[in-house]
Structure formats: C-alpha cells, structure tokens
Amino acid sequence: MKGEVVFLGTSAAVPTKDRNHTVIFFRYERDRFLFDCGEGAQRQMQKAKKSIMKISHIFLSHLHGDHVLGLPGIIQTIDFMGREEPLFIHGPKGTKEFVDLIYSIPGCDAKFDIVAKEAKGVILNTDEYYVESFPLEHSVPCVGYVFQEKPRKHIDDEKLKAMGIKPGPEYKSLKDGKSVKFKGKVLKPEDFIVEEKGFKFVYVADTRPTQTVIENASGADILVHEATFTHDALDMAKQAMHSTAREAGEVAREANAKQLVLIHYSPRYKDDELDKLRVDAQKNFDNVLVVRDFDSIEF
Amino acid sequence: MKGEVVFLGTSAAVPTKDRNHTVIFFRYERDRFLFDCGEGAQRQMQKAKKSIMKISHIFLSHLHGDHVLGLPGIIQTIDFMGREEPLFIHGPKGTKEFVDLIYSIPGCDAKFDIVAKEAKGVILNTDEYYVESFPLEHSVPCVGYVFQEKPRKHIDDEKLKAMGIKPGPEYKSLKDGKSVKFKGKVLKPEDFIVEEKGFKFVYVADTRPTQTVIENASGADILVHEATFTHDALDMAKQAMHSTAREAGEVAREANAKQLVLIHYSPRYKDDELDKLRVDAQKNFDNVLVVRDFDSIEF
C-alpha cells in the first residue's frame, strides 16, 4: 500500500448530522495533504486518527465556506501545538487574500509560515509525483486537482528469463542500468526497461461537467467527482453550477477512469438514500462508489 | 420544565475526538440562545436535534477562535436556508469588528440582518427575564453572562386556606389583585402575595477567578464555570489566565450557588479522566457536575 484517501466530509453546502462539510485526507507514502477543508476538519481528522500536524499541503477547490471554514481552526490548533514547518495552501485566485483574512481573525496570527499560492498548472513536483490544477466551472473561481505518480521504470524480468538470463552478474548489471555482454551480444538496459504508469488521483469539486474535466481526469485510477444531485434535479444542478451523479458518471466514462467516487451530496438525500446517487451515476459508468464520512480507499 | 441547557462543546482551546470546542445551547420557554460558538457548532446542534434557525441571540464570551469559529458556518447555513429574522450577536469589545470580518469571508455576506453589540450591563430584557454581562479576567477582553428569570408573584394559597378562605368569590378576587371583605375585615391582595425567586443561570468562560465573578454568580441555580486544569496545574492556569476546577469550586461556594457545572477541559485530561476535575472542585463545593458533549440539564 502506497497511500490512502479518507473521505472526512461528504456533504454539500449544508452539512447533516452524519455528513461533514467537504474534507478529503490524502496520503502518498510519507506525504499528507488535504483536499478542501470545510468546517470541522480538525475534529474529523482526530476521529479518523490522522495527525493535523503532519499535513504539509492543503489544496482548496474554491473559497465557498463549506470548503474552507475549517482552515482558521486548523491554523490555530497547530500553532498552539507548536508547529514550525510551513503550511502550503493552494487554491484559486483570491486564496492569498483569504489567508490574509484568516490571519486577521483573533488568535489566527500563526507563528509558523503559511505559504498561500494561486494554483496554476503544476504546483508541486517531487521525484515521485506531481500535483497539477485545472479550472472547473462553478459560480466562483474553482479548480480541480490531479495527483499523478510518475511512471516507474523497472527491468522486464520475464523477458530476461525468456532469453535464458537468470539472476546473476549480467542480470544485476542490466538492473543497474549498465550494458552487458551475453552470448556475444551487447544487451542494452533500455531494451529491457518497462515503464509502469503511475497512480492517478483526480479531485473534482463543485463544477458543471466540462471537456476540461474529462481531459484532466483521463485514465484516473480514482476520480473523485461531486454529485450534488440526482439527474431529475438537473435544472437545480445547472442553476447552482453543480453536477448530477449521472453527469459525473458520464465524465468518468468519457475520461476512461477506473473508479468513480461520488461526494458532496445535497442534504435533500438522507443517509439511507445515498444509493440513489450510485444508481444514477451507473447509468453511465459501472465502477461507482458512494462514500460516507470516514470511508477510505487504500491504493 | 421551563427550559434546558445542552452542552454541545466542552473542550478547551484544542478539541478532542469526543469534545468539541465551546458551545452551549440554552432554551428558556420559546427563546433559544447559544453561549459561545466554537467551530462545529452547527453540526453539534444537528446531532442534538436543535434547530440552528431558531437561535435568536448568541452570547460570546471572547473572540478566541475556540469560542467563535463556528459563527461563519452558522451564518452561511441559515442564510442558505432562507433566514429572515435578525440574529443578535453579543460579545466583548471588538465583537462588531469581528462580525464585520466574518461578512468579508466569501459566502458569509448574509441577506438577513446581523446585529452585533458590545455586551455591557443588561443586554436583553423581556417581561420574563433579563440577560446581563459582567467582565471576566482573561488574556483578551472577556465577559460572563447572567440569565435571570424575573420573580414570579402568586397568591399564598396555604395562607388563605389557614384563614378559612376556600376557593370561591373572595379567593378569586384576591387572586385577581382586588381587596375583599371577609368576616368584616378588609383583606388586601398584597398581604397574600408571595414572590418566588426566578431561575438564575450564570455562564463563566475563560477567566481567572475574581470577586466580580462571585458577586455575579450569587445564588445561581446553575453556575457553568470553566475548569481548564486541576489544581496541581495552578501555575499553568495562572499563566494562561484560566481557572482550576478547585478554584471554580471556591467561586461556587462563595457565590452560594446551587449547582456547579464544569466545562472547558484541557485535552491533557482524557475522556475517562474527567472525574479528576470533579474531585478537585469538590474540595470546595459539593454539587459538581462534569459534563460531556451532548449532556443536558432541564430546569
């Protein structure tokens, strides 16, 4: 297991008894992020036994309260707990001004650094992965995020074995990227290199479905997509610039995603009615998961 | 039953898995208030099945985040739900500026009126009760609140019966406030009027214990008093300008309160250790209640 996604809040604008405002915890190896940070984020993390102190980056989709009002409390708590490492907050245009506003809330003038950045293109790039943002279509500036693990290269063991090369000096040299001589022929490591596609996670919060979303979600292993309504409420979805579950299913199908995870359900759907959203999405795409608060996916 | 107090958040600055930031729901007859409004207030209310829409007044002790960060979300949600009635927010100096700051948070520019007022003396006065504020001693401006039911007057039935006046015309006239002749004597209603002391609820958030607190808590039926630490951590309590449970007990004893309810426990006390605070307070006062989130008292 390389990582996990924990859904800490699955409600739309108005929360319910069982559904917190939007918060998604994401871990890849040692790196821990939040995607959106609705009110109550810190206690949802405590309940899920995830350390707030270990979050390095928070990726905000947009600045509506149900996606950001957990930030002041988190800043205050980790400051209180002696945080020293900087906290990076990414989001659409206006994110820096919003963070400045938080600073002016009594008690939120943190002693650690908060680095607020407008998300444009690739915003985080390591040896192992990158995070890229792309525009969504909502009533205010809103962005989606792609977490893309970089391709992993490894030697094709099967191919070597088929040629009669067994574990030994030649095998090791090829693995180390060196050419070797074998039965009078020069074998180059690149001929035995297999590129394994990296894991792709895509987060699509409040939006109407668009071609840009489909393109960015292309081939996602996990596509998390808002589904505020079922398709019978399409007019409401259009008016509020949200998506229906069926539309999320269409995006997943067009993007050739492997799994679609629905979030951001309107409070009109009671907790025992969420299956309606799954059924609606499955008109267009098979592998649909309707998550509840604290559900998680390992990858 | 005239009302109830529901403790929706009993944690100090840093919340725990089981303890929300400070929020107290208070109902007297049809009127519903919040005392303080820490992050997560709206979901705590949902879980306790209390309507956010019915809250008319919010009384803030001070502007530290753990007492106020639930406000933006509540404002946003009730605005979303179509609130029309004004919401009154009382608090120490700076409350109006804080509410103005909330207005500038994206999505918090409510369409209903928010009336923010600095709490000084009697701040709410009806036929049945009044609410009065008084200064506390914390690291920032901080106030306590007294909810005082007005005395109720009624005719002393026992006294009338002892005089041989049974239910009938004279009895009714006295009850209606009229003098009557009985066995040749004029009986005045005021001689039979009994004044019944009204219910008194006192809310004391973050503070060092002071004489002012004792005076304002005098004779309280319910005194809710912060108890961040046990007395072995008195130095920490003094430094952070908080009270120990033992000090809260002393205030209750000196004020001759009927019941002391402790809140605002440091996260250093695990949920199964809260009894330490009760024991500590009981060095000075017998009737001590250590409440947990969602505990309630009817009155």
Coordinates of C-alpha atoms in Angstrom, one line a residue:
Chain A
M1 CA 0.0 0.0 0.0
K2 CA 1.4 3.3 -1.1
G3 CA -1.3 5.5 0.3
E4 CA -4.9 6.2 1.1
V5 CA -7.7 8.6 0.7
V6 CA -10.0 9.2 3.6
F7 CA -13.3 10.9 3.0
L8 CA -13.8 13.1 6.1
G9 CA -16.7 15.2 4.8
T10 CA -19.2 14.3 2.1
S11 CA -21.9 16.9 2.4
A12 CA -22.7 19.8 0.1
A13 CA -23.2 23.4 1.3
V14 CA -25.4 22.4 4.3
P15 CA -24.0 19.6 6.5
T16 CA -26.1 16.9 8.1
K17 CA -25.9 15.0 11.4
D18 CA -23.8 12.3 9.6
R19 CA -22.1 14.3 6.9
N20 CA -19.4 16.9 7.5
H21 CA -18.6 19.7 5.1
T22 CA -16.1 18.7 2.4
V23 CA -12.7 17.5 3.6
I24 CA -10.6 14.8 2.0
F25 CA -7.4 13.4 3.6
F26 CA -4.9 12.1 1.1
R27 CA -1.6 10.3 1.9
Y28 CA 1.0 9.1 -0.5
E29 CA 4.0 7.4 1.2
R30 CA 5.0 10.0 3.9
D31 CA 3.3 13.0 2.4
R32 CA -0.1 14.0 3.7
F33 CA -2.5 16.5 2.1
L34 CA -6.0 17.8 2.5
F35 CA -8.2 18.4 -0.5
D36 CA -10.6 21.1 0.7
C37 CA -11.0 22.0 4.4
G38 CA -14.6 22.5 5.4
E39 CA -15.6 23.4 9.0
G40 CA -14.9 20.7 11.4
A41 CA -11.9 19.4 9.5
Q42 CA -9.7 19.2 12.6
R43 CA -12.1 17.1 14.6
Q44 CA -12.9 14.8 11.6
M45 CA -9.1 14.2 11.4
Q46 CA -9.0 13.5 15.2
K47 CA -11.8 11.0 14.8
A48 CA -10.1 9.3 11.9
K49 CA -6.8 9.3 13.9
K50 CA -4.9 11.4 11.4
S51 CA -2.5 14.0 12.7
I52 CA -3.2 17.6 11.7
M53 CA 0.4 18.4 12.4
K54 CA 1.6 16.2 9.6
I55 CA -0.4 17.9 6.8
S56 CA 2.1 19.8 4.5
H57 CA -0.2 21.0 1.7
I58 CA -3.9 21.9 1.6
F59 CA -5.5 22.1 -1.8
L60 CA -8.6 24.2 -1.9
S61 CA -11.0 23.9 -4.8
H62 CA -12.7 27.3 -4.2
L63 CA -13.4 29.7 -1.4
H64 CA -17.0 28.9 -0.5
G65 CA -17.4 28.4 3.2
D66 CA -18.3 24.7 3.1
H67 CA -14.8 24.1 1.5
V68 CA -12.6 26.4 3.6
L69 CA -14.1 27.2 7.0
G70 CA -12.1 24.5 8.7
L71 CA -8.8 26.4 7.9
P72 CA -8.8 29.0 10.7
G73 CA -9.3 26.3 13.4
I74 CA -6.6 24.1 12.0
I75 CA -4.1 27.0 11.8
Q76 CA -4.9 28.0 15.4
T77 CA -4.7 24.4 16.7
I78 CA -1.4 23.5 15.0
D79 CA 0.1 26.9 16.0
F80 CA -1.0 26.1 19.6
M81 CA 0.7 22.7 19.3
G82 CA 4.0 24.3 18.3
R83 CA 4.0 23.8 14.5
E84 CA 7.3 25.0 13.0
E85 CA 7.1 23.7 9.4
P86 CA 5.4 25.9 6.8
L87 CA 1.9 25.1 5.7
F88 CA 1.3 25.4 2.0
I89 CA -2.2 26.4 0.9
H90 CA -3.1 26.2 -2.8
G91 CA -6.3 27.4 -4.3
P92 CA -7.9 29.6 -6.9
K93 CA -7.5 33.3 -7.4
G94 CA -8.2 35.0 -4.1
T95 CA -6.6 32.3 -1.9
K96 CA -3.8 34.6 -0.7
E97 CA -6.3 37.3 0.2
F98 CA -8.4 34.7 2.0
V99 CA -5.5 33.5 4.0
D100 CA -4.6 37.1 4.9
L101 CA -8.2 37.5 6.1
I102 CA -7.7 34.4 8.3
Y103 CA -4.6 36.0 9.8
S104 CA -6.7 38.9 11.0
I105 CA -9.1 36.6 12.9
P106 CA -8.2 36.9 16.6
G107 CA -5.9 34.0 17.5
C108 CA -5.1 33.0 13.9
D109 CA -1.8 35.0 13.6
A110 CA 0.2 31.8 13.4
K111 CA 3.9 31.8 14.4
F112 CA 4.7 29.3 11.6
D113 CA 4.8 30.3 7.9
I114 CA 1.7 29.9 5.8
V115 CA 2.5 30.0 2.1
A116 CA -0.6 30.7 0.1
K117 CA -0.4 30.3 -3.6
E118 CA -2.7 30.6 -6.5
A119 CA -3.0 27.1 -8.2
K120 CA -1.9 27.2 -11.8
G121 CA -0.6 24.3 -13.8
V122 CA 1.9 22.1 -11.9
I123 CA 2.0 23.3 -8.3
L124 CA 4.0 20.6 -6.6
N125 CA 6.7 18.4 -8.2
T126 CA 8.8 15.8 -6.5
D127 CA 10.8 12.8 -7.7
E128 CA 7.9 10.6 -7.2
Y129 CA 4.8 12.6 -8.2
Y130 CA 3.4 15.9 -9.2
V131 CA 0.2 17.8 -8.4
E132 CA -1.4 19.8 -11.1
S133 CA -4.5 22.0 -11.1
F134 CA -7.0 22.7 -13.8
P135 CA -10.0 25.1 -14.0
L136 CA -13.5 24.0 -13.1
E137 CA -16.8 25.7 -14.0
H138 CA -18.6 27.0 -10.8
S139 CA -20.2 30.2 -9.7
V140 CA -16.8 31.4 -8.3
P141 CA -13.2 30.6 -9.4
C142 CA -12.8 26.9 -8.8
V143 CA -10.1 24.4 -9.6
G144 CA -9.7 20.7 -9.8
Y145 CA -6.5 18.8 -8.9
V146 CA -4.6 15.8 -10.4
F147 CA -2.2 13.9 -8.3
Q148 CA 0.0 11.9 -10.7
E149 CA 2.6 9.4 -9.6
K150 CA 5.5 9.5 -12.0
P151 CA 6.0 6.4 -14.2
R152 CA 8.2 3.7 -12.5
K153 CA 10.8 2.1 -14.6
H154 CA 11.9 -1.5 -14.0
I155 CA 13.6 -4.3 -15.8
D156 CA 11.4 -6.8 -17.5
D157 CA 12.3 -9.9 -15.6
E158 CA 10.2 -12.2 -17.8
K159 CA 12.0 -11.0 -21.0
L160 CA 15.4 -11.7 -19.4
K161 CA 14.3 -15.1 -18.2
A162 CA 13.0 -15.9 -21.7
M163 CA 16.5 -15.2 -23.1
G164 CA 18.0 -17.5 -20.6
I165 CA 19.4 -14.8 -18.4
K166 CA 19.0 -15.9 -14.8
P167 CA 19.7 -13.8 -11.7
G168 CA 23.5 -13.3 -11.7
P169 CA 26.1 -10.7 -12.7
E170 CA 24.5 -9.8 -16.1
Y171 CA 21.1 -9.6 -14.6
K172 CA 22.3 -7.2 -11.9
S173 CA 24.2 -5.0 -14.3
L174 CA 21.2 -4.5 -16.5
K175 CA 19.1 -3.7 -13.5
D176 CA 21.7 -1.1 -12.5
G177 CA 21.4 0.4 -16.0
K178 CA 24.6 -0.9 -17.5
S179 CA 25.0 -2.7 -20.8
V180 CA 26.3 -6.2 -20.6
K181 CA 27.7 -8.8 -23.0
F182 CA 25.7 -12.1 -23.1
K183 CA 26.5 -14.9 -25.6
G184 CA 28.5 -12.5 -27.7
K185 CA 25.7 -9.9 -28.0
V186 CA 25.6 -6.5 -26.3
L187 CA 22.4 -6.1 -24.3
K188 CA 21.3 -2.6 -23.5
P189 CA 19.3 -1.9 -20.4
E190 CA 16.8 0.3 -22.2
D191 CA 15.7 -2.7 -24.3
F192 CA 14.6 -4.4 -21.1
I193 CA 13.1 -1.4 -19.4
V194 CA 9.4 -1.4 -18.8
E195 CA 7.6 1.8 -17.9
E196 CA 4.8 1.3 -15.4
K197 CA 2.1 4.0 -15.4
G198 CA 1.9 5.8 -12.1
F199 CA -1.2 6.0 -9.9
K200 CA -3.5 8.9 -10.8
F201 CA -6.0 10.6 -8.4
V202 CA -8.2 13.3 -9.6
Y203 CA -10.3 15.6 -7.4
V204 CA -13.2 17.4 -9.0
A205 CA -15.2 19.6 -6.5
D206 CA -18.0 22.0 -7.3
T207 CA -18.5 22.2 -11.1
R208 CA -20.6 21.7 -14.1
P209 CA -19.2 18.8 -16.2
T210 CA -16.8 20.1 -18.9
Q211 CA -14.4 18.8 -21.5
T212 CA -11.5 20.2 -19.5
V213 CA -12.5 17.9 -16.6
I214 CA -12.7 14.9 -18.9
E215 CA -9.3 15.6 -20.3
N216 CA -7.7 16.1 -16.9
A217 CA -9.4 13.0 -15.4
S218 CA -8.2 10.9 -18.3
G219 CA -7.3 7.4 -17.2
A220 CA -7.6 8.3 -13.5
D221 CA -7.3 5.3 -11.1
I222 CA -9.6 7.2 -8.7
L223 CA -11.8 10.1 -9.9
V224 CA -13.5 11.8 -7.0
H225 CA -16.3 13.9 -8.5
E226 CA -19.0 16.0 -6.9
A227 CA -22.6 14.7 -7.3
T228 CA -24.8 17.2 -5.6
F229 CA -28.0 16.0 -7.1
T230 CA -29.5 13.1 -9.0
H231 CA -30.3 13.7 -12.6
D232 CA -34.0 14.5 -12.0
A233 CA -32.8 17.7 -10.4
L234 CA -30.7 18.7 -13.4
D235 CA -32.2 22.1 -13.6
M236 CA -31.1 22.8 -10.0
A237 CA -27.7 21.5 -10.7
K238 CA -27.3 23.8 -13.7
Q239 CA -28.6 26.8 -11.8
A240 CA -26.2 26.2 -8.8
M241 CA -23.4 25.2 -11.2
H242 CA -23.1 21.7 -9.8
S243 CA -23.2 18.2 -11.4
T244 CA -25.6 15.4 -11.2
A245 CA -24.5 11.9 -10.3
R246 CA -25.3 10.8 -13.9
E247 CA -23.2 13.6 -15.3
A248 CA -20.3 12.5 -13.0
G249 CA -20.8 9.0 -14.4
E250 CA -20.5 10.4 -18.0
V251 CA -17.3 12.3 -17.1
A252 CA -15.8 9.1 -15.7
R253 CA -16.9 7.1 -18.8
E254 CA -15.5 9.7 -21.2
A255 CA -12.3 10.0 -19.2
N256 CA -11.9 6.2 -19.1
A257 CA -11.4 6.4 -15.4
K258 CA -11.0 3.2 -13.4
Q259 CA -13.2 4.1 -10.4
L260 CA -15.6 7.0 -9.8
V261 CA -16.1 8.1 -6.2
L262 CA -19.1 10.4 -5.6
I263 CA -19.0 13.1 -2.9
H264 CA -20.8 16.4 -2.0
Y265 CA -24.4 15.2 -1.7
S266 CA -27.2 17.6 -1.1
P267 CA -28.8 17.3 2.3
R268 CA -32.0 16.5 0.4
Y269 CA -30.7 13.0 0.2
K270 CA -31.0 11.3 3.6
D271 CA -28.2 9.0 4.7
D272 CA -30.2 5.9 3.8
E273 CA -31.0 7.4 0.3
L274 CA -27.5 7.8 -1.0
D275 CA -27.8 4.7 -3.1
K276 CA -30.0 6.8 -5.4
L277 CA -26.9 8.7 -6.4
R278 CA -24.9 5.5 -7.2
V279 CA -27.8 4.1 -9.3
D280 CA -28.0 7.5 -11.2
A281 CA -24.2 7.5 -11.9
Q282 CA -24.3 3.9 -13.0
K283 CA -26.5 4.9 -16.0
N284 CA -23.2 6.0 -17.5
F285 CA -20.4 4.2 -15.6
D286 CA -20.1 0.9 -13.7
N287 CA -17.5 1.3 -11.0
V288 CA -19.1 3.8 -8.8
L289 CA -18.6 4.3 -5.1
V290 CA -20.8 6.4 -2.9
V291 CA -18.7 7.2 0.2
R292 CA -19.8 8.2 3.7
D293 CA -17.8 10.2 6.2
F294 CA -14.7 8.2 7.3
D295 CA -14.8 5.8 4.4
S296 CA -11.4 5.2 3.0
I297 CA -9.7 3.7 -0.1
E298 CA -6.2 2.3 0.0
F299 CA -4.0 2.3 -3.1
Chain B
M1 CA -39.9 22.2 32.6
K2 CA -39.2 25.8 31.5
G3 CA -36.0 25.2 29.7
E4 CA -32.8 23.3 29.2
V5 CA -29.1 23.7 28.8
V6 CA -27.3 21.4 26.4
F7 CA -23.5 21.3 26.5
L8 CA -22.5 21.0 22.8
G9 CA -18.8 21.5 23.3
T10 CA -16.8 21.0 26.5
S11 CA -13.2 21.2 25.2
A12 CA -10.6 23.9 25.9
A13 CA -8.6 25.5 23.0
V14 CA -7.7 22.3 21.4
P15 CA -10.6 19.9 20.8
T16 CA -10.5 16.1 21.1
K17 CA -12.2 13.3 19.3
D18 CA -15.0 13.4 21.8
R19 CA -15.1 17.0 22.9
N20 CA -16.0 19.9 20.6
H21 CA -14.9 23.5 21.1
T22 CA -17.1 25.5 23.4
V23 CA -20.8 25.8 22.5
I24 CA -23.7 25.8 24.9
F25 CA -27.3 25.7 23.8
F26 CA -29.8 27.4 26.1
R27 CA -33.6 27.4 25.9
Y28 CA -36.0 29.2 28.1
E29 CA -39.6 28.7 27.1
R30 CA -39.6 29.6 23.4
D31 CA -36.4 31.6 23.3
R32 CA -33.2 29.8 22.2
F33 CA -29.7 31.1 22.6
L34 CA -26.1 30.0 22.2
F35 CA -23.4 30.8 24.7
D36 CA -20.2 30.8 22.7
C37 CA -20.0 29.3 19.3
G38 CA -16.9 27.3 18.7
E39 CA -16.1 25.5 15.4
G40 CA -18.5 22.7 14.6
A41 CA -21.4 24.4 16.4
Q42 CA -23.9 23.8 13.6
R43 CA -23.2 20.1 13.4
Q44 CA -23.3 19.7 17.1
M45 CA -26.7 21.3 17.0
Q46 CA -27.8 19.0 14.3
K47 CA -26.6 16.0 16.3
A48 CA -28.5 17.2 19.3
K49 CA -31.6 17.9 17.1
K50 CA -31.7 21.6 17.9
S51 CA -32.6 23.9 15.0
I52 CA -30.0 26.5 14.1
M53 CA -32.7 28.6 12.5
K54 CA -34.4 29.2 15.9
I55 CA -31.4 30.8 17.6
S56 CA -32.2 34.5 18.2
H57 CA -29.2 35.6 20.3
I58 CA -25.6 34.4 20.5
F59 CA -23.6 35.5 23.6
L60 CA -19.9 35.3 23.0
S61 CA -17.5 35.3 26.0
H62 CA -14.5 36.5 24.0
L63 CA -13.1 36.4 20.5
H64 CA -10.6 33.5 20.8
G65 CA -11.2 31.0 17.9
D66 CA -12.3 28.1 20.1
H67 CA -15.2 30.2 21.2
V68 CA -16.2 31.9 17.9
L69 CA -15.1 29.9 14.8
G70 CA -18.5 28.3 14.4
L71 CA -20.1 31.6 13.6
P72 CA -19.2 31.9 9.9
G73 CA -20.6 28.5 9.2
I74 CA -23.8 29.1 11.1
I75 CA -24.4 32.5 9.4
Q76 CA -23.8 30.9 6.0
T77 CA -26.0 27.9 6.6
I78 CA -29.0 29.8 8.0
D79 CA -28.6 32.3 5.2
F80 CA -28.7 29.4 2.7
M81 CA -31.8 28.1 4.5
G82 CA -33.6 31.4 4.0
R83 CA -33.3 33.1 7.4
E84 CA -35.2 36.4 7.5
E85 CA -35.2 37.2 11.3
P86 CA -32.2 39.2 12.6
L87 CA -29.5 37.4 14.5
F88 CA -28.2 39.2 17.6
I89 CA -24.6 38.6 18.5
H90 CA -23.3 40.0 21.8
G91 CA -19.7 39.9 23.0
P92 CA -16.9 41.9 24.4
K93 CA -15.3 45.0 22.8
G94 CA -14.3 44.1 19.2
T95 CA -17.3 41.9 18.5
K96 CA -18.7 44.3 15.9
E97 CA -15.4 44.4 14.1
F98 CA -15.2 40.6 14.3
V99 CA -18.7 40.2 12.7
D100 CA -17.7 42.7 10.0
L101 CA -14.7 40.5 9.3
I102 CA -17.0 37.4 9.0
Y103 CA -19.0 39.4 6.5
S104 CA -16.0 39.7 4.3
I105 CA -15.4 35.9 4.2
P106 CA -16.6 34.6 0.8
G107 CA -20.2 33.4 1.1
C108 CA -20.8 35.0 4.5
D109 CA -22.4 38.2 3.3
A110 CA -25.8 37.1 4.8
K111 CA -29.0 38.5 3.4
F112 CA -30.6 38.7 6.9
D113 CA -29.6 41.3 9.5
I114 CA -26.8 40.5 12.0
V115 CA -26.9 42.9 14.9
A116 CA -23.5 42.8 16.7
K117 CA -23.4 44.6 20.0
E118 CA -20.8 45.1 22.7
A119 CA -22.1 43.4 25.9
K120 CA -22.4 45.9 28.8
G121 CA -24.7 45.6 31.7
V122 CA -28.2 44.4 30.9
I123 CA -28.3 43.5 27.2
L124 CA -31.6 41.7 26.9
N125 CA -34.7 42.5 28.9
T126 CA -38.2 40.9 28.5
D127 CA -41.2 40.5 30.7
E128 CA -39.9 37.2 31.9
Y129 CA -36.2 37.5 32.2
Y130 CA -33.1 39.6 31.5
V131 CA -29.6 38.8 30.4
E132 CA -26.7 40.8 31.9
S133 CA -23.0 40.7 31.2
F134 CA -20.1 41.2 33.5
P135 CA -16.3 41.4 33.0
L136 CA -14.1 38.4 33.3
E137 CA -10.3 38.4 33.7
H138 CA -8.7 36.7 30.7
S139 CA -5.8 37.4 28.3
V140 CA -8.2 39.3 26.0
P141 CA -11.5 41.2 26.7
C142 CA -13.9 38.6 28.0
V143 CA -17.3 38.7 29.6
G144 CA -19.6 36.4 31.6
Y145 CA -23.4 36.3 31.4
V146 CA -26.2 36.1 33.9
F147 CA -29.6 34.8 32.7
Q148 CA -32.1 35.9 35.4
E149 CA -35.7 34.9 35.3
K150 CA -37.8 37.7 36.9
P151 CA -39.5 36.9 40.2
R152 CA -42.9 35.4 39.9
K153 CA -45.7 36.6 42.1
H154 CA -48.5 34.4 43.2
I155 CA -51.2 34.3 46.0
D156 CA -50.2 32.2 49.0
D157 CA -52.9 29.5 48.8
E158 CA -51.8 28.0 52.1
K159 CA -52.2 31.3 54.0
L160 CA -55.7 31.8 52.6
K161 CA -56.8 28.2 53.5
A162 CA -55.4 28.7 57.0
M163 CA -57.7 31.7 57.4
G164 CA -60.7 29.6 56.2
I165 CA -60.9 31.1 52.8
K166 CA -61.7 28.4 50.4
P167 CA -61.9 28.6 46.6
G168 CA -64.8 30.9 45.9
P169 CA -65.6 34.5 45.1
E170 CA -63.2 36.1 47.7
Y171 CA -60.4 33.7 46.7
K172 CA -60.8 34.6 43.1
S173 CA -60.9 38.4 43.7
L174 CA -57.7 38.3 45.8
K175 CA -56.0 36.3 43.0
D176 CA -57.2 38.9 40.6
G177 CA -55.5 41.6 42.7
K178 CA -58.7 43.1 44.3
S179 CA -59.3 43.7 48.0
V180 CA -62.2 41.8 49.5
K181 CA -64.2 41.8 52.7
F182 CA -64.1 38.6 54.7
K183 CA -65.7 38.2 58.1
G184 CA -65.9 42.0 58.5
K185 CA -62.2 42.6 57.7
V186 CA -60.7 44.1 54.5
L187 CA -58.1 41.7 53.0
K188 CA -55.6 43.3 50.7
P189 CA -54.1 41.1 47.9
E190 CA -50.5 42.3 48.6
D191 CA -50.7 40.7 52.1
F192 CA -51.1 37.3 50.4
I193 CA -48.7 37.8 47.6
V194 CA -45.6 35.6 47.6
E195 CA -42.7 36.5 45.4
E196 CA -40.9 33.4 44.0
K197 CA -37.3 33.9 43.1
G198 CA -36.6 33.4 39.4
F199 CA -34.3 30.8 37.9
K200 CA -30.7 32.0 37.6
F201 CA -28.1 30.7 35.1
V202 CA -24.6 32.0 35.0
Y203 CA -22.0 31.4 32.3
V204 CA -18.4 32.0 33.2
A205 CA -16.0 31.1 30.3
D206 CA -12.2 31.7 30.2
T207 CA -11.2 33.6 33.3
R208 CA -9.1 33.7 36.5
P209 CA -11.5 33.6 39.5
T210 CA -12.4 37.0 40.7
Q211 CA -14.7 38.8 43.2
T212 CA -16.7 40.1 40.3
V213 CA -17.5 36.6 39.2
I214 CA -18.5 35.6 42.7
E215 CA -20.8 38.6 43.0
N216 CA -22.5 37.9 39.7
A217 CA -22.8 34.2 40.3
S218 CA -24.5 34.9 43.7
G219 CA -27.3 32.3 44.3
A220 CA -27.1 30.9 40.8
D221 CA -29.2 27.8 40.3
I222 CA -26.8 26.7 37.7
L223 CA -23.3 28.1 37.5
V224 CA -21.3 27.0 34.5
H225 CA -17.7 27.7 35.1
E226 CA -14.6 26.9 33.1
A227 CA -12.2 24.4 34.7
T228 CA -9.3 24.1 32.2
F229 CA -7.0 22.4 34.7
T230 CA -6.9 20.6 38.0
H231 CA -5.3 22.5 40.9
D232 CA -1.9 20.8 40.6
A233 CA -1.5 22.8 37.3
L234 CA -2.3 26.1 39.1
D235 CA 0.7 27.8 37.6
M236 CA -0.4 26.9 34.1
A237 CA -3.9 28.2 34.9
K238 CA -2.5 31.5 36.1
Q239 CA -0.2 31.8 33.2
A240 CA -2.9 31.1 30.6
M241 CA -5.4 33.1 32.7
H242 CA -7.7 30.2 33.3
S243 CA -9.2 28.6 36.4
T244 CA -8.6 25.3 38.0
A245 CA -11.6 23.1 39.0
R246 CA -10.8 23.7 42.6
E247 CA -11.0 27.4 42.1
A248 CA -14.3 27.0 40.2
G249 CA -15.5 25.1 43.3
E250 CA -14.4 28.0 45.5
V251 CA -16.3 30.5 43.4
A252 CA -19.4 28.3 43.6
R253 CA -19.1 28.1 47.4
E254 CA -18.5 31.8 47.9
A255 CA -21.4 32.6 45.5
N256 CA -23.6 30.2 47.3
A257 CA -24.6 28.6 44.0
K258 CA -26.9 25.6 43.9
Q259 CA -25.1 23.6 41.3
L260 CA -21.6 24.0 39.6
V261 CA -21.2 22.7 36.1
L262 CA -17.6 22.4 34.9
I263 CA -16.6 22.9 31.2
H264 CA -13.6 23.8 29.0
Y265 CA -11.3 20.9 30.0
S266 CA -7.8 20.9 28.7
P267 CA -7.1 18.0 26.2
R268 CA -4.5 16.8 28.7
Y269 CA -7.4 15.1 30.5
K270 CA -8.6 12.1 28.6
D271 CA -12.3 11.4 28.4
D272 CA -12.0 8.7 31.1
E273 CA -10.1 11.1 33.4
L274 CA -12.6 13.9 33.7
D275 CA -13.6 12.7 37.1
K276 CA -10.3 14.2 38.4
L277 CA -11.8 17.6 37.7
R278 CA -14.9 16.8 39.7
V279 CA -12.9 15.5 42.6
D280 CA -10.7 18.6 42.5
A281 CA -13.8 21.0 42.5
Q282 CA -15.4 19.1 45.3
K283 CA -12.6 20.1 47.7
N284 CA -14.6 23.3 47.9
F285 CA -18.1 22.6 46.8
D286 CA -20.4 19.5 46.8
N287 CA -22.8 19.7 44.0
V288 CA -20.4 19.5 41.0
L289 CA -21.3 18.2 37.6
V290 CA -18.6 17.3 35.0
V291 CA -20.4 17.4 31.6
R292 CA -19.6 15.7 28.4
D293 CA -20.7 16.8 24.9
F294 CA -24.4 16.5 24.5
D295 CA -25.1 16.2 28.2
S296 CA -28.1 18.4 29.2
I297 CA -29.8 19.8 32.2
E298 CA -33.5 20.6 32.3
F299 CA -34.9 23.3 34.6

